[in-house]
């Protein structure tokens, strides 16, 4: 171990303010900048295997489509396809919680790099050269200080040379929390939540929406519908986490 001044400084800071794993709360080594301890980090589950061609849900037993998408391939979603980097397991949930609600804006960089690696595993995403983040309602973004999806989109766009369409869409309604709502309720809740403010940026283009977590896809699909109405050629979604 090199005992330089910077490391001594880090050690002293660690004694005063010990950093703990965002999931299990174990003490982290004072030189470790990672938010998770090594065992928790090792518990993250990248989605590498078979997944539904349409909605991207991992398929344990093979086949092309999940039971929801089978037989209604065109009707269920406006979104062309959905892909995600990781399964939304408890360790990732803690990590995303630290990122969004505990001011760990710096986590956008490592999480965005993880997304870039996952992007390489899904060649079907390569045709989408234009990307944008799911916008937050202005008040919410002000409260949090940043839009987590936009930070992720920025890292991915930089790493994989995609065009980031900033300010193309806005959230015009402050939708109540989706938690506790049924699928139909979530869809209703999201209706007309988005407005494409610069249609010239999306017209005729294949667009990749970036979000942190995909759950029922009600939010992303409503955004995809707004983009399609504004003339987008087709819309895919890429998220950090996928909740089954
Ligand atoms: Zn841990
Ligand atoms: Zn599916």
Short mmCIF file of N, CA and C and ligand atoms in Angstrom, two decimals, residues 21 23-26 37 40, ligand 1:
data_model
loop_
_atom_site.label_atom_id
_atom_site.label_comp_id
_atom_site.label_asym_id
_atom_site.label_seq_id
_atom_site.Cartn_x
_atom_site.Cartn_y
_atom_site.Cartn_z
N UNK A 21 -21.50 0.32 2.58
CA UNK A 21 -22.11 -0.24 1.38
C UNK A 21 -23.56 0.25 1.28
N UNK A 23 -26.00 -1.10 0.13
CA UNK A 23 -27.00 -2.15 0.35
C UNK A 23 -26.93 -2.77 1.74
N UNK A 24 -25.79 -3.41 2.08
CA UNK A 24 -25.74 -4.17 3.34
C UNK A 24 -25.20 -3.34 4.51
N UNK A 25 -24.74 -2.12 4.24
CA UNK A 25 -24.24 -1.19 5.26
C UNK A 25 -22.91 -1.62 5.89
N UNK A 26 -22.27 -2.64 5.32
CA UNK A 26 -20.92 -3.02 5.77
C UNK A 26 -19.98 -1.83 5.53
N UNK A 37 -20.22 -2.96 -1.52
CA UNK A 37 -19.09 -3.79 -1.11
C UNK A 37 -18.92 -4.89 -2.18
N UNK A 40 -21.80 -7.52 -2.52
CA UNK A 40 -23.06 -6.96 -3.06
C UNK A 40 -22.89 -6.63 -4.54
ZN1 LIG B 1 -22.74 -4.79 0.74
#
